[in-house]
Tab-separated table of C-alpha atoms in Angstrom:
chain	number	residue	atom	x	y	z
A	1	UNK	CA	61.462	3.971	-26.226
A	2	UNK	CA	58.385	6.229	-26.363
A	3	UNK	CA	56.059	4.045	-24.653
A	4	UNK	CA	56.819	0.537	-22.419
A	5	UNK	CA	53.651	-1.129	-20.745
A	6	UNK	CA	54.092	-4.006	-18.354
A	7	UNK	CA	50.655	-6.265	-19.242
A	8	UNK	CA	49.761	-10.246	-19.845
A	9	UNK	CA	49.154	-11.532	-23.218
A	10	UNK	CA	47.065	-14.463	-24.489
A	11	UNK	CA	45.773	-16.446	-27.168
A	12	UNK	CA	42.245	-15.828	-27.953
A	13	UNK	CA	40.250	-18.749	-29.693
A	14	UNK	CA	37.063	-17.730	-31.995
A	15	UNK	CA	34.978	-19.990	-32.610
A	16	UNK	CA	34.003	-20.374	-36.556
A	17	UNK	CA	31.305	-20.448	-37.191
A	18	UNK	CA	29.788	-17.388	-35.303
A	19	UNK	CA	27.434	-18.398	-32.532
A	20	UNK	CA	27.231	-20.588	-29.526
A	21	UNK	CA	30.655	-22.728	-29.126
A	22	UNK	CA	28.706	-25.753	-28.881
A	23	UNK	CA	28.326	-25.639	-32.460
A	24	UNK	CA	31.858	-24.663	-33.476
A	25	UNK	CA	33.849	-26.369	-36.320
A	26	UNK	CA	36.700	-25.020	-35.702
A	27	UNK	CA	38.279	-22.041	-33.456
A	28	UNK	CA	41.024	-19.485	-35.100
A	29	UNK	CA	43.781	-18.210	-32.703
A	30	UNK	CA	44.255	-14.602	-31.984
A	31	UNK	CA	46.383	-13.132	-30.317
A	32	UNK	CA	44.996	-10.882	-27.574
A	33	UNK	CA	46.235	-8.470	-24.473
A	34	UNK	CA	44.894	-4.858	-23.271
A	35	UNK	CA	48.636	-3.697	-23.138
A	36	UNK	CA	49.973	-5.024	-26.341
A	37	UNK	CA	46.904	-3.953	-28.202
A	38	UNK	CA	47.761	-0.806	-27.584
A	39	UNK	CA	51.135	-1.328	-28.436
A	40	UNK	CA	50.970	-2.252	-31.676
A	41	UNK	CA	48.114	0.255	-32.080
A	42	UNK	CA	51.162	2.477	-31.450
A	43	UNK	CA	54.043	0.945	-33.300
A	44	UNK	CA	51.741	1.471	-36.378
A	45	UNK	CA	51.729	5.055	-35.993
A	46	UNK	CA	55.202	5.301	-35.784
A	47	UNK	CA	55.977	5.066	-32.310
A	48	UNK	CA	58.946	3.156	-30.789
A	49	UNK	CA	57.467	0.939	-28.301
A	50	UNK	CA	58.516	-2.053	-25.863
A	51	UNK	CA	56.420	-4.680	-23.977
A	52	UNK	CA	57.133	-6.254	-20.159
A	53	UNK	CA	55.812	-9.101	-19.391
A	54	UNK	CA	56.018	-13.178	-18.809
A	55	UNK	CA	54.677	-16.141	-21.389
A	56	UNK	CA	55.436	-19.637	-20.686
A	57	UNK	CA	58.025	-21.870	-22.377
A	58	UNK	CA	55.456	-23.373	-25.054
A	59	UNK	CA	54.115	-22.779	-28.612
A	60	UNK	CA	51.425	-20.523	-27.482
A	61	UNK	CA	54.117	-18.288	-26.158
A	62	UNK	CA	56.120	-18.743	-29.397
A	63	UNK	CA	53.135	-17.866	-30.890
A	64	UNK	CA	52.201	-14.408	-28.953
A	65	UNK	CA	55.813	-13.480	-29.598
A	66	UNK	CA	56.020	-14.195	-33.139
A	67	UNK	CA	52.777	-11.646	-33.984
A	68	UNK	CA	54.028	-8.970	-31.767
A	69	UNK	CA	57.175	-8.771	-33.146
A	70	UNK	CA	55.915	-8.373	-35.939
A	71	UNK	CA	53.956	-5.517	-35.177
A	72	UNK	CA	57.867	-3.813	-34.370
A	73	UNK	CA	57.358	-4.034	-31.096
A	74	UNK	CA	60.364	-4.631	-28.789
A	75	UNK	CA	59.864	-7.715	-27.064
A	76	UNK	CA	63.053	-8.114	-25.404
A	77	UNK	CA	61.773	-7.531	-21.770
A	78	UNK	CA	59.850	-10.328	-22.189
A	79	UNK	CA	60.654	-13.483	-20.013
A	80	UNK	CA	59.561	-16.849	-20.628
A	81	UNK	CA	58.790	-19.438	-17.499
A	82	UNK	CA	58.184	-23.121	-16.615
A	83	UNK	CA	54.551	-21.549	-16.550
A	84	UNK	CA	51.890	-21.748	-18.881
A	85	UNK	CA	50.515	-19.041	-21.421
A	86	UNK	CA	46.940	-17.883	-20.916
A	87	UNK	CA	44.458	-18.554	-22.842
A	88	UNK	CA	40.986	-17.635	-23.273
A	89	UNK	CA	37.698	-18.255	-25.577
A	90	UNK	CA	35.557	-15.527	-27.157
A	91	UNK	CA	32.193	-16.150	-27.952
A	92	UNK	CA	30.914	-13.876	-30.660
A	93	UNK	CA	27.167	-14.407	-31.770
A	94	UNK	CA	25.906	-13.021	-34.863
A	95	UNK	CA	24.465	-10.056	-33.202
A	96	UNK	CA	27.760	-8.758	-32.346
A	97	UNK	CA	27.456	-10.113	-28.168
A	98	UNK	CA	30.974	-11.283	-26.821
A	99	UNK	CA	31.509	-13.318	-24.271
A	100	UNK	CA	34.932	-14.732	-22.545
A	101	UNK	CA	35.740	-17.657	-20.583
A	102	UNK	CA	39.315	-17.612	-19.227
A	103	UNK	CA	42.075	-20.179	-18.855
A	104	UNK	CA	44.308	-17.417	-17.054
A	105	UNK	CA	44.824	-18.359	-13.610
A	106	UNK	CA	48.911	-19.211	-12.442
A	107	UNK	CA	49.643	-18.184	-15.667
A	108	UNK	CA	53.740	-17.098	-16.332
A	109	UNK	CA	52.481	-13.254	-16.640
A	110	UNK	CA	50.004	-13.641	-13.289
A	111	UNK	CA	53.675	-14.516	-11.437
A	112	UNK	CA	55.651	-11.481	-12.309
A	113	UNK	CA	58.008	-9.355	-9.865
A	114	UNK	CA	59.714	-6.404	-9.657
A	115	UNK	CA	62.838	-8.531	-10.524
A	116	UNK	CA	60.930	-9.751	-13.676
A	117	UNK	CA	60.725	-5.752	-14.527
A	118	UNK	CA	63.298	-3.676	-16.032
A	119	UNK	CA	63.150	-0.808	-14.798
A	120	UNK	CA	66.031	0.643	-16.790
A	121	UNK	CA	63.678	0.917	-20.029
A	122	UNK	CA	60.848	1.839	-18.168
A	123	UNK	CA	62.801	4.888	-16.783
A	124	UNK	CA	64.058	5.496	-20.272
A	125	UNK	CA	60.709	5.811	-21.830
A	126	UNK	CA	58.140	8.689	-22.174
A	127	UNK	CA	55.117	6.993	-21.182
A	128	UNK	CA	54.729	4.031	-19.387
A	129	UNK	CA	51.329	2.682	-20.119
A	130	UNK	CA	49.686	-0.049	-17.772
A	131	UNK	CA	45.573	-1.124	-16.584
A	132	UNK	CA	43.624	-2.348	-14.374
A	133	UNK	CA	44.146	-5.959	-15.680
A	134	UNK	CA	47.438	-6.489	-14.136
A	135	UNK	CA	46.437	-5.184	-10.852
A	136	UNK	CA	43.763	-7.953	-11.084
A	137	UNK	CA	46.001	-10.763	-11.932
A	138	UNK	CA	47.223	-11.471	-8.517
A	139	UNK	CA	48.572	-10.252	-5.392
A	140	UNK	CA	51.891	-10.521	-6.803
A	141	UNK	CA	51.058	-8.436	-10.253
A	142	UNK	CA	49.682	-5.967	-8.157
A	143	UNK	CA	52.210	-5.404	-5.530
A	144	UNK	CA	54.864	-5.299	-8.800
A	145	UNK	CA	52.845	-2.646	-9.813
A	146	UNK	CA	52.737	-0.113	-7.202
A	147	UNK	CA	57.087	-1.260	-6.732
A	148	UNK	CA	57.400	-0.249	-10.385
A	149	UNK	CA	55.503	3.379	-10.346
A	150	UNK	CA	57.191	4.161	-7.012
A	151	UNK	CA	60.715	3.293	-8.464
A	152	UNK	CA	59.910	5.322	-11.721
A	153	UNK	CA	61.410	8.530	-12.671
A	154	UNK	CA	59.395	11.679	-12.467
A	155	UNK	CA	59.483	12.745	-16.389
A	156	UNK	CA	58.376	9.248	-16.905
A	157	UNK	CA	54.102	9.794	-17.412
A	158	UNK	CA	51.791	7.195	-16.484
A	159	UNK	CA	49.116	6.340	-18.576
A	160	UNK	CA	46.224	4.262	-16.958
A	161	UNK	CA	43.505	2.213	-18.146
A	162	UNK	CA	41.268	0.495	-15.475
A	163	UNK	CA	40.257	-1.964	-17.635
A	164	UNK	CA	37.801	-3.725	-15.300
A	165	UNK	CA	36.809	-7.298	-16.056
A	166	UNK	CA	34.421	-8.424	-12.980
A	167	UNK	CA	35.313	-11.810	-13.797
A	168	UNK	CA	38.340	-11.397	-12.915
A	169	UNK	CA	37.637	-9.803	-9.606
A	170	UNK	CA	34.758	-8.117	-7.847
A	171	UNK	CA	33.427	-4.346	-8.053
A	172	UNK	CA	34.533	-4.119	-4.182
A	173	UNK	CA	38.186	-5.747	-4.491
A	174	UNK	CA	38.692	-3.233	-7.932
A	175	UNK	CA	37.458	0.094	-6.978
A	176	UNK	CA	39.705	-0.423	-3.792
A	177	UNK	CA	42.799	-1.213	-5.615
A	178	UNK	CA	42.385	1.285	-8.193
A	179	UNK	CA	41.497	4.206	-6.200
A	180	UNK	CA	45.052	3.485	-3.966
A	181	UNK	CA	46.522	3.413	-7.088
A	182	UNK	CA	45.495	6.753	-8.873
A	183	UNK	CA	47.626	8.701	-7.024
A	184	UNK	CA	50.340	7.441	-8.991
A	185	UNK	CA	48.560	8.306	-12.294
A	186	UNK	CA	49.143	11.204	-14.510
A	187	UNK	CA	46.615	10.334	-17.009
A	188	UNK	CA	43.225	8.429	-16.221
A	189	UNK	CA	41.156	6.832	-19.341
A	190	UNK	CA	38.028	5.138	-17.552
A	191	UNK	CA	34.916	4.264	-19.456
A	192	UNK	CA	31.255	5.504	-17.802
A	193	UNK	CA	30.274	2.164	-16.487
A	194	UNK	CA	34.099	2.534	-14.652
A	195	UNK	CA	33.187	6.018	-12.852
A	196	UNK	CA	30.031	3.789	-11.618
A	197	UNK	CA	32.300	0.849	-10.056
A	198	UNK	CA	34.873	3.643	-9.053
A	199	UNK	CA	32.309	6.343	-7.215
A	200	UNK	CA	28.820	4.592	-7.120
A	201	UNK	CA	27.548	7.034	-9.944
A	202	UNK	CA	27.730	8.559	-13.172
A	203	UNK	CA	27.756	12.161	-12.698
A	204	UNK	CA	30.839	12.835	-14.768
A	205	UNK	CA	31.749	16.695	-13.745
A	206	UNK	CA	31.623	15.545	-9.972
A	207	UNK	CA	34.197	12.258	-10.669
A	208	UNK	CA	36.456	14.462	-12.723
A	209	UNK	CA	36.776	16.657	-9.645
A	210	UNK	CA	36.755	13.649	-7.829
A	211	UNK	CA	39.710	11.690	-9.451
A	212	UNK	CA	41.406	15.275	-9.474
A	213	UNK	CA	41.609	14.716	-5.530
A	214	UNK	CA	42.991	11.617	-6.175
A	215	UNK	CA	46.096	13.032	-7.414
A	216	UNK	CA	45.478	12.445	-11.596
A	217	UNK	CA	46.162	16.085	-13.685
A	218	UNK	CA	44.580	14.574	-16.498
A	219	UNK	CA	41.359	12.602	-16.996
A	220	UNK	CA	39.778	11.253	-20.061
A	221	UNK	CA	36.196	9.692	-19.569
A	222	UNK	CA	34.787	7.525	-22.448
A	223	UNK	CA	31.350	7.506	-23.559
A	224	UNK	CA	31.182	5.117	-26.345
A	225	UNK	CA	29.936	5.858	-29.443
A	226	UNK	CA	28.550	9.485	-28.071
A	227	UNK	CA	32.276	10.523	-27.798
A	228	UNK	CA	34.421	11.067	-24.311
A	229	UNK	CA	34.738	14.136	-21.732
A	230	UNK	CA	37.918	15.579	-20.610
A	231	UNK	CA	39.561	17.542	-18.387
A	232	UNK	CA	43.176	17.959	-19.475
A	233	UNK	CA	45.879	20.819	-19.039
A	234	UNK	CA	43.443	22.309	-16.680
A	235	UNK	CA	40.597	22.442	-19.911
A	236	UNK	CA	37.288	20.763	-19.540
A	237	UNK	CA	35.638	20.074	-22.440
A	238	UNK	CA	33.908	17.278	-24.512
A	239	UNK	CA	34.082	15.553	-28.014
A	240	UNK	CA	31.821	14.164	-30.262
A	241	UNK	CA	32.655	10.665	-32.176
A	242	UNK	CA	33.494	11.809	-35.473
A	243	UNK	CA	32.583	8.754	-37.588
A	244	UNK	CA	29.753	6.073	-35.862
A	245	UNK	CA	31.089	2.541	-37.171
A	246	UNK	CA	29.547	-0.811	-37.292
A	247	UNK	CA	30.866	-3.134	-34.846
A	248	UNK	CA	31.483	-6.494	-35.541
A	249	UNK	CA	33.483	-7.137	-33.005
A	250	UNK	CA	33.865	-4.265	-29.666
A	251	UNK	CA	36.898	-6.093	-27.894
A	252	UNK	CA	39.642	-3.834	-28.177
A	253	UNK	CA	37.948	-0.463	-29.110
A	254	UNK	CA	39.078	0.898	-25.246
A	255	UNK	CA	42.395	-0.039	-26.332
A	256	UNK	CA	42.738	1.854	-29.370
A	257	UNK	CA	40.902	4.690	-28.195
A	258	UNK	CA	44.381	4.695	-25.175
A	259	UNK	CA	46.854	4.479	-28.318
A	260	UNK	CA	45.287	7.481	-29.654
A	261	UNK	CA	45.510	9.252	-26.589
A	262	UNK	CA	49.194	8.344	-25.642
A	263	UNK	CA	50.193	8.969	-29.281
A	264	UNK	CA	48.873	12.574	-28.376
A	265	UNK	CA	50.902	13.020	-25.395
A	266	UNK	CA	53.954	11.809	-26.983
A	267	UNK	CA	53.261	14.558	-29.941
A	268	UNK	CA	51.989	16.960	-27.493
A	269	UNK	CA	48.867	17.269	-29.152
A	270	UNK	CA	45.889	19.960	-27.944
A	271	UNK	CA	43.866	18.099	-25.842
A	272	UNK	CA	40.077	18.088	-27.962
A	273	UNK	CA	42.479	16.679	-31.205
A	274	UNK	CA	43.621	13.787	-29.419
A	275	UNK	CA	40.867	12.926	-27.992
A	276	UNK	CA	38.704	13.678	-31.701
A	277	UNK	CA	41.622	10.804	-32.921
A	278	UNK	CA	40.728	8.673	-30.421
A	279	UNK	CA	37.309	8.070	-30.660
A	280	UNK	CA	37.700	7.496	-34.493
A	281	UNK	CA	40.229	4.802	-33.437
A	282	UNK	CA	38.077	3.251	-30.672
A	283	UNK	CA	35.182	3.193	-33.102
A	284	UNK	CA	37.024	2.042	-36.548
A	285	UNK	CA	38.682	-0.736	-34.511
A	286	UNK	CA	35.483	-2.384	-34.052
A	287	UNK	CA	34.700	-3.111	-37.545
A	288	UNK	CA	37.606	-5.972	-37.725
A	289	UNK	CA	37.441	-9.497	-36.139
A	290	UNK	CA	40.623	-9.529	-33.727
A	291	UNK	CA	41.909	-7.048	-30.488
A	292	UNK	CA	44.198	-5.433	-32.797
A	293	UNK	CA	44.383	-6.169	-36.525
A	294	UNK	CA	42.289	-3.494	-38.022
A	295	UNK	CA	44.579	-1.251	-36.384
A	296	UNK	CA	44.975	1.722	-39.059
A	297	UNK	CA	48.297	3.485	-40.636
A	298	UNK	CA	48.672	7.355	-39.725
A	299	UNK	CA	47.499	7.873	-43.181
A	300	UNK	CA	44.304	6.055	-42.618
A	301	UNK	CA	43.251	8.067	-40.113
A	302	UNK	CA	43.823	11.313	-41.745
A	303	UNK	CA	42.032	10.077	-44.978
A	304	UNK	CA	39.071	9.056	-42.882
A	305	UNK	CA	38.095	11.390	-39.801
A	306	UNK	CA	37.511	14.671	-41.746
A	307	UNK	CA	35.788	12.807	-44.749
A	308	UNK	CA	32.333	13.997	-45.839
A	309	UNK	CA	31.125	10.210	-45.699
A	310	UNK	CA	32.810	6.948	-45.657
A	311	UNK	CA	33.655	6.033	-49.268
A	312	UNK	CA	33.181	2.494	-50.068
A	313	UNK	CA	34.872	1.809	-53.119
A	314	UNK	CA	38.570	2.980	-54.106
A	315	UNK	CA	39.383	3.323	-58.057
């Protein structure tokens, strides 16, 4: 494999029409995870990719692994438990606001072990690619985690997301298990609101040197739709978003914009072009209902980034 991440999937419920859920005739299932967002980001560009993680023995579970294999993504690392499948509901209102409410807790994936990981394929792989998120499950995801990155092998690279949801856990209870955890990180993709909860401010050149002390050669901050920083292969530079999108629906932008980096690292890409790709993937994202399903083909991308202005209308 190129690229296994260890990560908990759910089913996401939409509510149609857009607005408050009170007022909902119906709700469309999604399917929806940090990890496998990224995945299948991945597998679309042509990357061989593989997915650890638990669902529970019920159709929601069928469900999540029907649309992920079908994004070619190897699913056979998964495990499947007397546990139930997450689920969660995302509020979108017509001015593009999202908000979740979780069903998450004891869920199969929130009860994984090292024994639940294979360590085999993860050792096998170029990248393994995890987040915050599955620190934040529970104490048992998050001792797994630090077991699996001190068992891996050291051409393996670890790419890491903190993905911080505070309603999952507190600013106090993430910045401390994330900052004992960086050490084991060879590249960091945190968003500017991240740095804050990380180092209590936003001064960008400072927390690159920062997370540098930490032990992580390579950090990638994001600044939305005003591009992302870097400091990479000892380079410090920044990039403007090439295309500014209309968002329709933000959840998964972060996670594309980590498939375009990875997919840099495993074509050992100079770091200002990956990080050019990866803001047009973070933003394009964005303009599709779903984590992952506007994900674009390789030759989307090249069709789009360098063009003059976004044509409208293919004869």
């Amino acid at each position: 494999m190129d690229v296994v991440a260890i990560g908990e999937s759910m089913v996401a419920l939409v509510n149609k029409p857009a607005g408050y859920i009170r007022h909902a005739d119906g709700f469309k299932p999604f399917v929806a995870g940090a990890e496998t967002n990224t995945l299948i980001g991945l597998s679309r560009l042509g990357h061989k990719t593989a997915w650890i993680s638990a669902l529970g023995k019920d159709e929601l579970g069928e469900f999540i692994l029907h649309k992920v294999r079908a994004e070619q993504v190897d699913t056979a690392s998964v495990s499947t438990t007397g546990d139930r499948t997450g689920v969660f509901f995302k509020q979108i209102s017509p001015d593009g606001a999202v908000d979740v409410t979780y069903y998450r807790e004891n869920s199969a994936a929130s009860r994984m072990t090292l024994d639940d990981i294979d360590m085999d394929k993860i050792n096998g792989a170029k990248v393994l690619y995890i987040t915050g998120i599955t620190l934040s499950l529970s104490g048992q995801t998050k001792e797994m985690l630090f077991n699996v990155v001190e068992a891996l092998n050291e051409d393996v690279k670890v790419v890491f997301d903190p993905n911080i949801r505070l309603k999952m856990w507190t600013e106090a209870e993430a910045r401390k298990a994330i900052l004992e955890f960086l050490p084991h990180v060879d590249y960091l993709i945190a968003g500017k609101q991240e740095v804050d909860i990380l180092l209590g401010h936003q001064d960008f050149d400072a927390a690159m040197d920062k997370f540098k002390r930490f032990g992580c050669a390579n950090i990638i901050i994001k600044l939305g739709r005003e591009g992302a920083l870097y400091d990479m292969e000892g380079v410090r530079g920044r990039v403007e978003n090439p295309k500014r999108f209309e968002e329709i629906d933000p959840v998964g932008a972060g996670d594309a914009f980590a498939a375009g980096v990875v997919s840099g690292i495993l074509e050992d890409r100079e770091p200002e072009g990956m990080i050019r790709t990866a803001c047009f993937l973070g933003g394009y994202i964005t303009q599709f209902i779903g984590d992952y399903q506007g994900f674009p083909s390789r030759g989307t991308i090249e069709a789009m980034i360098d063009a003059d202005e976004d044509e409208k209308v293919k004869r």
